[in-house]
Coordinates of N, CA and C in Angstrom, one line a residue:
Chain A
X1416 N 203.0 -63.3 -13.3 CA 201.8 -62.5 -13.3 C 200.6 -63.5 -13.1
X1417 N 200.0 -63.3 -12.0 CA 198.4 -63.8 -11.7 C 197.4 -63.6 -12.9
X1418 N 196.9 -64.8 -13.6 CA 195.9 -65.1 -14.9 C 195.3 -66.1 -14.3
X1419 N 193.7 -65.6 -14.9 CA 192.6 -66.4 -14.5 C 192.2 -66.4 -16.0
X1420 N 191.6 -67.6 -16.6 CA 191.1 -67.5 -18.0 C 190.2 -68.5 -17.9
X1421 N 188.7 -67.7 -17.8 CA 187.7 -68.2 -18.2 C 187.7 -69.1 -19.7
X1422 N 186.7 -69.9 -19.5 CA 186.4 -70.7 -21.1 C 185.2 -71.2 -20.8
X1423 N 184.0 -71.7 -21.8 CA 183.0 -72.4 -22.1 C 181.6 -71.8 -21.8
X1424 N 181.6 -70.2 -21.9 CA 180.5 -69.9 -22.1 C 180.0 -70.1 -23.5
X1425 N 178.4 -70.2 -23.5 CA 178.4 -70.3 -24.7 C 176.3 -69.6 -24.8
X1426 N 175.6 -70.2 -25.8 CA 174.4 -69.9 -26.0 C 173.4 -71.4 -25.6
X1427 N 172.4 -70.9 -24.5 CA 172.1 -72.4 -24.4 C 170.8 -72.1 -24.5
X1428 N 169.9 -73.3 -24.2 CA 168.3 -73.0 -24.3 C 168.1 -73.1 -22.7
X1429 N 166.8 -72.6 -22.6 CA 166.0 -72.2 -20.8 C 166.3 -74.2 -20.5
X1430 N 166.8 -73.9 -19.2 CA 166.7 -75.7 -19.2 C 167.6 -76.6 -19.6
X1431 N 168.8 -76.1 -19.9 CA 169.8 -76.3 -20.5 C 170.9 -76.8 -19.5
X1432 N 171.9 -77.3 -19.9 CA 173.6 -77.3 -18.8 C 174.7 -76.7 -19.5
X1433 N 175.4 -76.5 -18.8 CA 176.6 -75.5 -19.3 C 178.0 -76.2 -18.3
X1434 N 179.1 -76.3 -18.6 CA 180.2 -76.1 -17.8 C 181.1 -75.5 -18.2
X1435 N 181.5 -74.3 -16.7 CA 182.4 -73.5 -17.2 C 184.1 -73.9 -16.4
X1436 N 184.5 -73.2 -17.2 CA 186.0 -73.8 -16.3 C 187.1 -72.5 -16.2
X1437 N 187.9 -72.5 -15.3 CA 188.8 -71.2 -15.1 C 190.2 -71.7 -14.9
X1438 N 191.4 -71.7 -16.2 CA 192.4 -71.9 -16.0 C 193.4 -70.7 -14.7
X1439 N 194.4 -71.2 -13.7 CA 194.5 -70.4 -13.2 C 196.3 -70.4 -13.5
X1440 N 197.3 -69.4 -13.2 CA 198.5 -69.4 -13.6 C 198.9 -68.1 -12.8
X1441 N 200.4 -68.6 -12.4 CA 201.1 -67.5 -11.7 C 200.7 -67.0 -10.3
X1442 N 200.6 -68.1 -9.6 CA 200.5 -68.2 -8.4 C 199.7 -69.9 -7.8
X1443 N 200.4 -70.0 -6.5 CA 200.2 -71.5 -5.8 C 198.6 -71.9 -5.8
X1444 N 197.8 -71.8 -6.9 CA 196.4 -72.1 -6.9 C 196.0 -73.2 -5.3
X1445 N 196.4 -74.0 -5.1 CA 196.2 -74.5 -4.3 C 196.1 -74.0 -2.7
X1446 N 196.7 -73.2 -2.4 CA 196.8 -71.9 -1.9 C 195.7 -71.2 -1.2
X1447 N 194.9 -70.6 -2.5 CA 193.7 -69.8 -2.6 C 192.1 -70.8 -2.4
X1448 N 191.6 -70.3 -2.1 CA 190.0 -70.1 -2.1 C 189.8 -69.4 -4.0
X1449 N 188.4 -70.3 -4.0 CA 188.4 -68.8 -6.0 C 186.5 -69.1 -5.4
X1450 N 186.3 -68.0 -6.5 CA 184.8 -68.0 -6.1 C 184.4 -67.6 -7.6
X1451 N 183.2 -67.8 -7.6 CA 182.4 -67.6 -9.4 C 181.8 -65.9 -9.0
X1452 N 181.7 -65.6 -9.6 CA 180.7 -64.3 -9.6 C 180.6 -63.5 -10.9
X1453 N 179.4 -63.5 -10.9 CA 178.3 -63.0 -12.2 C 178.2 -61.7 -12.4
X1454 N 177.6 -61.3 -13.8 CA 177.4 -59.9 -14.1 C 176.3 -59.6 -15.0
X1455 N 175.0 -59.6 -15.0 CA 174.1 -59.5 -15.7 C 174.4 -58.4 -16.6
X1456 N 174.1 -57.7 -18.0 CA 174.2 -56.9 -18.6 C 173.4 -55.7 -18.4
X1457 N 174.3 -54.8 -18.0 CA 173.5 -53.4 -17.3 C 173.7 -53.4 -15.5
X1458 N 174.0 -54.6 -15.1 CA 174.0 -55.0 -13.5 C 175.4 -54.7 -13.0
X1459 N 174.8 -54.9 -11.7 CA 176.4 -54.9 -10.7 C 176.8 -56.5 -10.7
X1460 N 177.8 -57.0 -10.3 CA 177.9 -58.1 -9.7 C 177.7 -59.0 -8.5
X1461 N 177.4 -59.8 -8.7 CA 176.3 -60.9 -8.2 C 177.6 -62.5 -7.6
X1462 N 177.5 -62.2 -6.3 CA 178.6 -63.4 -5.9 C 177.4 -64.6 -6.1
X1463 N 178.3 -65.8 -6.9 CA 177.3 -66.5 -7.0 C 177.9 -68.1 -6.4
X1464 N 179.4 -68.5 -6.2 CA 179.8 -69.3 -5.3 C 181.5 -69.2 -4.7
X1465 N 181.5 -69.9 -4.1 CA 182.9 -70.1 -3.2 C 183.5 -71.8 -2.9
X1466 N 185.0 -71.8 -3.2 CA 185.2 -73.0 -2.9 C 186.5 -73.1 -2.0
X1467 N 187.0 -73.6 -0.9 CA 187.9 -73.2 -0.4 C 189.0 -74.1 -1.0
X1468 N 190.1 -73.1 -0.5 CA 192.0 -73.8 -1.1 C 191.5 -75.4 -1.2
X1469 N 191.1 -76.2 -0.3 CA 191.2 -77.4 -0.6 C 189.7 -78.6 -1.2
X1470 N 189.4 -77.5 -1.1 CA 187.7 -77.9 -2.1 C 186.8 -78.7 -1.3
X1471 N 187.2 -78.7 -0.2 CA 186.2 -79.1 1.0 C 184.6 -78.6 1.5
X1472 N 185.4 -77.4 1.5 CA 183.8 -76.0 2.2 C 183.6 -75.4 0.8
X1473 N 182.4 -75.8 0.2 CA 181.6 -75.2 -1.0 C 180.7 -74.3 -0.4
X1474 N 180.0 -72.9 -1.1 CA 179.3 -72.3 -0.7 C 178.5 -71.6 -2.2
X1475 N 176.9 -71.5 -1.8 CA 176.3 -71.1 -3.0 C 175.2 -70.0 -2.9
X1476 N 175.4 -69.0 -3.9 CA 174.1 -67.9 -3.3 C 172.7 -68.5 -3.5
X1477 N 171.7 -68.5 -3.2 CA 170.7 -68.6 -3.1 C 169.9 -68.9 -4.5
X1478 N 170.3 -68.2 -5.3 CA 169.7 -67.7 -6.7 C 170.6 -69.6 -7.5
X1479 N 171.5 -69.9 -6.9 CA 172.1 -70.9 -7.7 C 172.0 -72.7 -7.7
X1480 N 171.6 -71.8 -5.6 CA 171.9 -73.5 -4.9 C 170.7 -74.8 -5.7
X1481 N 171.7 -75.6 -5.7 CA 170.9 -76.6 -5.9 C 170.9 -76.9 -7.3
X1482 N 171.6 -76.0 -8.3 CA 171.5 -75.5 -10.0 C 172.7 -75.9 -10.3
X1483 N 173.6 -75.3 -9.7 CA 175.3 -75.3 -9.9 C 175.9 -75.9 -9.0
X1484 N 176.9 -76.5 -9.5 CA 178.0 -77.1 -8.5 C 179.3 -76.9 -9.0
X1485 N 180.2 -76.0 -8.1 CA 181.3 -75.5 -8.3 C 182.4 -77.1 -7.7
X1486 N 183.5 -76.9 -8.4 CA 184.5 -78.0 -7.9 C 186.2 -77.1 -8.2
X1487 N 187.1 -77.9 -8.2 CA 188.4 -77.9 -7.9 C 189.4 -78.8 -8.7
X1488 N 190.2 -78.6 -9.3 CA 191.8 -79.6 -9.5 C 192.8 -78.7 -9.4
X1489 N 193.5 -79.1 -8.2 CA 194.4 -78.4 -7.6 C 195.7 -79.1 -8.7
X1490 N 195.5 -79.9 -8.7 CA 196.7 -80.4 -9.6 C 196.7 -80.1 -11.3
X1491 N 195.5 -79.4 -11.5 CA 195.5 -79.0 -13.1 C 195.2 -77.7 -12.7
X1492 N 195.1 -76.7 -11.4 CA 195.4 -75.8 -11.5 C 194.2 -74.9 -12.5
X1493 N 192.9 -75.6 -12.2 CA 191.8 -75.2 -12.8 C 190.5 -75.3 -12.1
X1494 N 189.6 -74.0 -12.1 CA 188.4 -74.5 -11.3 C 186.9 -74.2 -12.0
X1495 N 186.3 -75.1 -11.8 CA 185.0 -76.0 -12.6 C 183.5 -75.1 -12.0
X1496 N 182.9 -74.6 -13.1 CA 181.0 -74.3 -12.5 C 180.2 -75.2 -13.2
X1497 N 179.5 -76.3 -12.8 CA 178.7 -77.3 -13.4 C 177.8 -76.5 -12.9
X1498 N 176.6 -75.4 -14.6 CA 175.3 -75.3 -14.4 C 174.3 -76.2 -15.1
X1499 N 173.0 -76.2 -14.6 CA 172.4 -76.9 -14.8 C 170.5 -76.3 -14.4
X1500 N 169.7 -76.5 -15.1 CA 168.5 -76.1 -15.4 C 168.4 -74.7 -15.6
X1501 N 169.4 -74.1 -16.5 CA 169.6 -72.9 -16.4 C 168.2 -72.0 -17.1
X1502 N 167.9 -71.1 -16.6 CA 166.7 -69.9 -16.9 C 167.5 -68.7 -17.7
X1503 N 166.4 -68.0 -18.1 CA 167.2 -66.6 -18.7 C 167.5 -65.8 -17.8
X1504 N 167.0 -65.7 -16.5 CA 167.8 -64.9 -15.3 C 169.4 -65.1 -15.2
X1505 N 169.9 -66.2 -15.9 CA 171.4 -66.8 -15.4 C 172.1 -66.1 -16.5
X1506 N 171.9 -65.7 -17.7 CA 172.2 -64.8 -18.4 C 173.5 -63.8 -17.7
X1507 N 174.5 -64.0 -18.1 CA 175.7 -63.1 -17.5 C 177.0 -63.1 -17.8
X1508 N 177.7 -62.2 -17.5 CA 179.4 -62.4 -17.5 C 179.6 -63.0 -16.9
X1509 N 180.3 -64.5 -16.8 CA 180.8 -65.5 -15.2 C 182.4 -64.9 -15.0
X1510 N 182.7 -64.6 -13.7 CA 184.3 -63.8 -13.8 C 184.4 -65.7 -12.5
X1511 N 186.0 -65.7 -12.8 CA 186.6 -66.5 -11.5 C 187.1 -65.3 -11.0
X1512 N 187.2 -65.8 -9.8 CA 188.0 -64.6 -8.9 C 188.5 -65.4 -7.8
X1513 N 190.3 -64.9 -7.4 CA 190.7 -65.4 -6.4 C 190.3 -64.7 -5.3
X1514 N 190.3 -66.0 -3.9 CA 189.5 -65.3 -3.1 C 190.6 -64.9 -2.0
X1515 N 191.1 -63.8 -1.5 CA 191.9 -63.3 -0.7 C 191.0 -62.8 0.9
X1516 N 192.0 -62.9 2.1 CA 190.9 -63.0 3.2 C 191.8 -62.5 4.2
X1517 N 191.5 -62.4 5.2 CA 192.0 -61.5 6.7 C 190.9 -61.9 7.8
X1518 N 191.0 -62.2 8.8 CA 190.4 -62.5 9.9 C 188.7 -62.9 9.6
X1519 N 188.6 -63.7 8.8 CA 187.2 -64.8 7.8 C 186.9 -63.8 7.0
X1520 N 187.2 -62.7 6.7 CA 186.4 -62.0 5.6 C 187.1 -62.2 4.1
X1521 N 186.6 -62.5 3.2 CA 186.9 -62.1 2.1 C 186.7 -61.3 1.1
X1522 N 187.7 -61.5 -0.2 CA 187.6 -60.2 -1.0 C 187.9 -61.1 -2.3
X1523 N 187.6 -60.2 -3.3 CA 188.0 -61.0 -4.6 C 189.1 -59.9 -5.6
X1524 N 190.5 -61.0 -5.8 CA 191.6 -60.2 -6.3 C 192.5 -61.4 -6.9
X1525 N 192.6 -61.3 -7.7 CA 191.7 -60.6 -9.3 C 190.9 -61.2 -10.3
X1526 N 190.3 -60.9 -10.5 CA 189.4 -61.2 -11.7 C 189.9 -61.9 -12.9
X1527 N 188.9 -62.9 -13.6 CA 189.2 -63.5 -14.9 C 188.7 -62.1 -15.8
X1528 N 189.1 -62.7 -17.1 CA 188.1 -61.8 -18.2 C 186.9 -62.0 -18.6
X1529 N 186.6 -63.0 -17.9 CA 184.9 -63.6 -18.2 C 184.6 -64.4 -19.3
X1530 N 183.5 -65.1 -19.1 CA 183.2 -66.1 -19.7 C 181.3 -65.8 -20.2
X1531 N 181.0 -65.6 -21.4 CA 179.4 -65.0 -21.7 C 178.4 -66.1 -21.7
X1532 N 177.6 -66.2 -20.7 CA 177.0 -67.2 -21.0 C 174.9 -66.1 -21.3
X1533 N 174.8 -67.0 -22.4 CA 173.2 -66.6 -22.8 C 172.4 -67.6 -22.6
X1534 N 170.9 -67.3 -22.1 CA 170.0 -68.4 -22.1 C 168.6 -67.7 -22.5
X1535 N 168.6 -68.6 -23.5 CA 167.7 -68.3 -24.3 C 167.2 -69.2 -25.5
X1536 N 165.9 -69.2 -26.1 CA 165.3 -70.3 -26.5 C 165.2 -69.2 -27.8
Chain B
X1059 N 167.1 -55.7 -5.6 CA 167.6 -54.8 -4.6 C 168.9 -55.1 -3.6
X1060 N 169.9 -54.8 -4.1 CA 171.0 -55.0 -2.9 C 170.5 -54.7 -1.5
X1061 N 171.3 -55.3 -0.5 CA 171.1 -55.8 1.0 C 172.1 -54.4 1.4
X1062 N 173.3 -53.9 -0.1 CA 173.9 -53.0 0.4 C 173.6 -51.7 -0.1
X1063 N 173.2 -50.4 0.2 CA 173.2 -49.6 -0.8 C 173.6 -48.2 -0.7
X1064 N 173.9 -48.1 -2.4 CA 174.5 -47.3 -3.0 C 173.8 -46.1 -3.8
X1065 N 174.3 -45.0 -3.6 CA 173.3 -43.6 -4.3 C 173.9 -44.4 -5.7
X1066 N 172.8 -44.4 -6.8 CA 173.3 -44.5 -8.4 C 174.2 -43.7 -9.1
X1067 N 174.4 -42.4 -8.6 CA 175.5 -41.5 -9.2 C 176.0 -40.7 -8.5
X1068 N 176.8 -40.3 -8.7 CA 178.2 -38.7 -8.1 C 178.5 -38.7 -9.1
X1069 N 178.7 -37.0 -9.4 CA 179.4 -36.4 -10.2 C 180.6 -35.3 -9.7
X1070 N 181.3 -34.6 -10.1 CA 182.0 -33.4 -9.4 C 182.9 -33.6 -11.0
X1071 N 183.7 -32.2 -10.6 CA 184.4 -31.4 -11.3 C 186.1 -31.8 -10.8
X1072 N 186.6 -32.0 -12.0 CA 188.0 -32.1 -11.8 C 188.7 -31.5 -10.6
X1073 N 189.1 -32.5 -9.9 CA 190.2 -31.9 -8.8 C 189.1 -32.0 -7.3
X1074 N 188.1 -32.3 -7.3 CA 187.0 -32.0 -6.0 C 187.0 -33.4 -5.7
X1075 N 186.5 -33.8 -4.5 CA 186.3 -34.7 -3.5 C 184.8 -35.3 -3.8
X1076 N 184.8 -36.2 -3.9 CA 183.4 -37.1 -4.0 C 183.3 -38.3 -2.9
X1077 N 182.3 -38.1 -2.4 CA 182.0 -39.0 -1.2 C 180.9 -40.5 -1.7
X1078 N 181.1 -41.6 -1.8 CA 180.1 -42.9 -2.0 C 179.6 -43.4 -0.8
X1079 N 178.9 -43.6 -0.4 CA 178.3 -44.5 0.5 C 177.6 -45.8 0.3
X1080 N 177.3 -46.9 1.4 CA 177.6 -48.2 1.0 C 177.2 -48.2 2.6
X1081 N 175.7 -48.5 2.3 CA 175.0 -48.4 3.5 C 174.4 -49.9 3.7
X1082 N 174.7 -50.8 5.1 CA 174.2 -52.2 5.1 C 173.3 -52.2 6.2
X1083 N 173.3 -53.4 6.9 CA 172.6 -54.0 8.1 C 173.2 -54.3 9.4
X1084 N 172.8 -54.8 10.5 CA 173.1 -55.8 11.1 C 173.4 -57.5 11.1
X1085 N 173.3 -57.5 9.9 CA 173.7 -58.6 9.6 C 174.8 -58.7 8.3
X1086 N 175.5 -57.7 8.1 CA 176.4 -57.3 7.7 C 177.7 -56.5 7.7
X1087 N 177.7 -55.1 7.3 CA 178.4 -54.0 7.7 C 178.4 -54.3 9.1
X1088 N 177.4 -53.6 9.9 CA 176.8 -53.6 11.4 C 177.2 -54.7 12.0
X1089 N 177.7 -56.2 11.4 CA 177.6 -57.6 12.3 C 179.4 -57.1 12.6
X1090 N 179.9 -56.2 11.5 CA 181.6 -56.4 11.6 C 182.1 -56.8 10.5
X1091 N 181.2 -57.1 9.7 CA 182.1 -57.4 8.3 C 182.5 -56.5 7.6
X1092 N 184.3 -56.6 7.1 CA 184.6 -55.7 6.3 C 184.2 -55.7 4.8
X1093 N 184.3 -54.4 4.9 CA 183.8 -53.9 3.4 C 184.9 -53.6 2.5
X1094 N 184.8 -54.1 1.0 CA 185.5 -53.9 0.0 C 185.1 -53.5 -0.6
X1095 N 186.0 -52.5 -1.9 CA 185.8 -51.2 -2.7 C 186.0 -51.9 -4.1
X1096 N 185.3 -52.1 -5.1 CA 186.0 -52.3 -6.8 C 185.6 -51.0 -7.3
X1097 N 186.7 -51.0 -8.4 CA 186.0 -50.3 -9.9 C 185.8 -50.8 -11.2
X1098 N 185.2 -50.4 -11.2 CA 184.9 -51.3 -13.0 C 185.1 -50.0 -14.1
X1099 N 186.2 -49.9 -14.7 CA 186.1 -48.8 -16.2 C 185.2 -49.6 -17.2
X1100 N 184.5 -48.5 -18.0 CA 183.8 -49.3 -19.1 C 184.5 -49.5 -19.5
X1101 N 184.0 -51.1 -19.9 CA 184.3 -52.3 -21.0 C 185.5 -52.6 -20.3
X1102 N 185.5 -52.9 -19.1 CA 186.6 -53.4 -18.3 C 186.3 -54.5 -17.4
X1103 N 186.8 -55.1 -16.4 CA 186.8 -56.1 -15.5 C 186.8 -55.4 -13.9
X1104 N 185.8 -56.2 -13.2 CA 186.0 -55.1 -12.3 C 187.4 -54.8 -11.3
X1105 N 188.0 -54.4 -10.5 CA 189.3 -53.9 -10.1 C 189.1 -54.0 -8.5
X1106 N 189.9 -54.4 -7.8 CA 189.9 -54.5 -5.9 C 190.5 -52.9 -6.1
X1107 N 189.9 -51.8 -5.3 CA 190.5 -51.0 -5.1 C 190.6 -50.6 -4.0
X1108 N 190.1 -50.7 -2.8 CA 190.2 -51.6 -1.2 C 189.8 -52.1 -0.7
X1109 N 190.6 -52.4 -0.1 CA 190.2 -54.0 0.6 C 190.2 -53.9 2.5
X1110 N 189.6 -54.3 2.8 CA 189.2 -54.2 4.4 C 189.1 -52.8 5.0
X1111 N 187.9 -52.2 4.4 CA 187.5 -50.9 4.7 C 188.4 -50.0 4.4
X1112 N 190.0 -49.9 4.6 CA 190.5 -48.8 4.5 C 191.6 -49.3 4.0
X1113 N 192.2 -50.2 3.6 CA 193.5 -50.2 2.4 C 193.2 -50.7 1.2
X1114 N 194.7 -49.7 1.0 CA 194.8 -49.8 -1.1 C 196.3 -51.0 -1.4
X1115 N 195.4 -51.4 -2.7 CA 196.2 -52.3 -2.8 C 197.7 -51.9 -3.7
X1116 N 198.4 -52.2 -3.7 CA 199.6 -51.6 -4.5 C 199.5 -51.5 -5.6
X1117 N 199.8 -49.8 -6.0 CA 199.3 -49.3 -7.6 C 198.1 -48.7 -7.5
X1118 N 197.2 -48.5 -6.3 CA 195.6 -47.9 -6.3 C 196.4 -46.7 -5.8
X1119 N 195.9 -45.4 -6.5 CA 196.8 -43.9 -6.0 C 196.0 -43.5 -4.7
X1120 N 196.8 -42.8 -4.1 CA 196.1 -42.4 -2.9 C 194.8 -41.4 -2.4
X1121 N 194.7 -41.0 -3.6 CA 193.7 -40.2 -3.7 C 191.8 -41.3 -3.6
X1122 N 192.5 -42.4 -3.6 CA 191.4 -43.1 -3.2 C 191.7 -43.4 -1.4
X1123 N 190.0 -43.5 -0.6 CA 190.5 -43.8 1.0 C 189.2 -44.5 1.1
X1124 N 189.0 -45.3 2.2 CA 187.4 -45.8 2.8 C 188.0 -45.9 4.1
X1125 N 186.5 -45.6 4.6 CA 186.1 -45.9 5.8 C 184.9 -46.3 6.2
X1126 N 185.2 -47.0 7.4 CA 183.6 -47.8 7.8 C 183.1 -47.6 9.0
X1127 N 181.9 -47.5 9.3 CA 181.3 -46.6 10.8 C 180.0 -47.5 10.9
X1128 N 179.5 -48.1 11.8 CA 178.1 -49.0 12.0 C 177.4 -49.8 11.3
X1129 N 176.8 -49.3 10.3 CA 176.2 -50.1 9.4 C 176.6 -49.4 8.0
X1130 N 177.4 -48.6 7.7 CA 177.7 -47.9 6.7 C 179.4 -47.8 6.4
X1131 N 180.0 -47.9 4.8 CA 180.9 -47.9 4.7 C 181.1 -46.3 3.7
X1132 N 182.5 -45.8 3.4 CA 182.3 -44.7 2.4 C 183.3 -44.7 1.6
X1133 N 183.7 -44.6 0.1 CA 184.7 -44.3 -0.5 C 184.5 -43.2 -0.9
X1134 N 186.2 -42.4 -0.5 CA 186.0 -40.5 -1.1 C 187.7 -40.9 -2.2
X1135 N 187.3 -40.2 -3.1 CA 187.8 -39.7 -4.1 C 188.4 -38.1 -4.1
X1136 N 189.3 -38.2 -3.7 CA 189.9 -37.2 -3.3 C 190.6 -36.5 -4.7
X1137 N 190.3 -35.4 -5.5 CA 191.4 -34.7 -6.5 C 190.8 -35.4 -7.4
X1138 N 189.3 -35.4 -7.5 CA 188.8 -36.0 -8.7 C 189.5 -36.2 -10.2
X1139 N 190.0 -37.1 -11.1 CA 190.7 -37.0 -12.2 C 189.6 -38.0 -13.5
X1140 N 189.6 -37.3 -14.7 CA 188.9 -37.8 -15.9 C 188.8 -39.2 -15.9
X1141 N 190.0 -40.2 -15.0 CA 190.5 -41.6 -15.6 C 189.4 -41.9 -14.2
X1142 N 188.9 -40.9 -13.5 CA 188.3 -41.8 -12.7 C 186.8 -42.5 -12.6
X1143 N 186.4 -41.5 -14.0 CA 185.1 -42.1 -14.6 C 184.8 -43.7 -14.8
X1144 N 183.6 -44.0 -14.0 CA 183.5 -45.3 -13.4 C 182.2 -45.6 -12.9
X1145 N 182.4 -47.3 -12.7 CA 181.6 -47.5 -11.5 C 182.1 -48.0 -10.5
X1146 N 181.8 -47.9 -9.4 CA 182.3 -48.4 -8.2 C 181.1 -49.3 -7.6
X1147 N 181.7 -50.5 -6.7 CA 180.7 -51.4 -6.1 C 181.5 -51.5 -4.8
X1148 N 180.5 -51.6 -3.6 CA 181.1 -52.0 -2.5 C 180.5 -53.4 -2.2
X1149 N 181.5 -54.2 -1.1 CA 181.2 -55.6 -1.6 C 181.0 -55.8 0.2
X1150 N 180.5 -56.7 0.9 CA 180.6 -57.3 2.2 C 180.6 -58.8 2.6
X1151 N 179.8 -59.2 3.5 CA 179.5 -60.9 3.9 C 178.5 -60.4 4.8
X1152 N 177.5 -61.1 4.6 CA 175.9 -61.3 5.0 C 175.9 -62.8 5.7
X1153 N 175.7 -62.4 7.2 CA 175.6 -63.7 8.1 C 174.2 -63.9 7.8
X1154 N 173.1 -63.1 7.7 CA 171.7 -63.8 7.0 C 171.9 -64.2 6.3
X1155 N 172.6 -64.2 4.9 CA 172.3 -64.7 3.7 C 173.3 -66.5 3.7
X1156 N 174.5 -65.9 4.2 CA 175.2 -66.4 4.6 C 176.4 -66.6 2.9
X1157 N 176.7 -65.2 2.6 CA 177.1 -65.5 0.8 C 178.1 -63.9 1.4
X1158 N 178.4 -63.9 0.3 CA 179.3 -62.4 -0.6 C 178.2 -61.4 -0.4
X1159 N 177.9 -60.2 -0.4 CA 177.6 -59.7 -0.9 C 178.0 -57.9 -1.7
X1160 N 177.0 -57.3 -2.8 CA 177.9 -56.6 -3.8 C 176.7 -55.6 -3.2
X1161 N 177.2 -54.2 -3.3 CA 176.0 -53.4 -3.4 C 175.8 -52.7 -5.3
X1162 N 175.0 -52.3 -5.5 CA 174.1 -52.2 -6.7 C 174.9 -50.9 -7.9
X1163 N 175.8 -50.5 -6.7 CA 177.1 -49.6 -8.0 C 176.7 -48.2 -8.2
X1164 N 177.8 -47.1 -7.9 CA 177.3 -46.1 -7.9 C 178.4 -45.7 -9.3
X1165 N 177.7 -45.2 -10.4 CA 178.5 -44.3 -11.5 C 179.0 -43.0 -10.9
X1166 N 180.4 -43.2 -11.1 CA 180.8 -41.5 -11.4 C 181.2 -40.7 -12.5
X1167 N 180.8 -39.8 -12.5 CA 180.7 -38.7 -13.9 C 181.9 -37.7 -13.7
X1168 N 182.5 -37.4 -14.3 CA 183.7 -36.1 -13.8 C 182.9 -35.3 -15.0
X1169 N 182.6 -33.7 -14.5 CA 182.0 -33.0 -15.1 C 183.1 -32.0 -15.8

């Protein structure tokens, strides 16, 4: 069975760092692409990065670049969100999601159970 | 404001057809990018319920379908059922943006 298990949200202050991490199991992680994506409370979800199978091609939405840096251990089978000067906008569910694809498009299948991160002073 | 969008709600009555829409750009839907379907149940995670405009993934019942036409994508709910109370998001890729993107989630109500 495909398991994604978020860990290390927590309560921080405006301006703050955080690292989150996404255990992954039951299936060739190395394999996949995974991507972060957010869920504000009351919101839809918000793609917030991408990293490909071999952690080469990073990609970041706008709202993050330059804040977060996503990474990779294909050999612990775990994947990393280094945030950093975080605001109360960043406030959210962080889900990992494996990233599945067909002729460059992608999709996200399936979801962690999330990880709560608060910012707030 | 999503780049994609979605009426906020559908409702209908057990057993009736409900239509979503999941309207983009040219630099999205319009450029050729496929569109994907989630659900999210309250107090749940959200769910792939299709993937490249028009397939289900194994275990999504059939009474779910999409399709995609220009700059607009649609999920119909065919034989509306209680378990289907939800939200639904449609998802694409934005060559402007150059990211994911989610449109803003339409609730459905079964009356």
């Amino acid at each position: 069975e495909v398991q994604l298990v978020e860990s290390g949200g927590d309560l921080v202050q405006p301006g703050g760092s955080l690292r989150l991490s996404c255990a992954a199991s039951g299936f060739t992680f190395s394999g996949y692409s995974m991507n972060w994506v957010r869920q504000a409370p009351g919101k839809g979800p918000e793609w917030i990065s991408y990293i490909s199978s071999s952690g080469v091609s990073k990609h970041y939405a706008d709202s993050v670049k330059g804040r977060f840096t996503i990474s990779r251990d294909n050999a612990k089978n775990s994947l990393l969100l280094e945030m950093s000067s975080l605001r109360a906008d960043d406030t959210a569910m962080y889900y990992c999601a494996r990233g599945a694809s067909a002729a460059g498009f992608e999709w996200f299948d399936p979801w962690g159970q999330g990880t709560l991160v608060t910012v707030s002073s | 404001q999503s780049v994609l969008t979605q009426p906020p709600s559908v409702s209908g009555a057990p057993g009736q057809r409900v239509t979503i829409s999941c309207t983009g750009s040219s630099s999205n839907i319009g450029a050729g990018s496929d569109v994907h379907w989630y659900q999210q149940l309250p107090g749940t995670v959200p769910k792939l319920l299709i993937y490249r405009n028009s397939n289900r993934p194994s275990g999504v019942p059939d009474r779910f379908s999409g399709s995609k036409s220009g700059t607009s994508a649609s999920l119909v709910i065919s034989g509306l059922q209680a378990e289907d109370e939800a939200d639904y998001y449609c998802q694409s890729y934005d060559s402007s943006l150059t990211g994911f993107v989610f449109g803003d989630g339409t609730k459905v109500t079964v009356l």
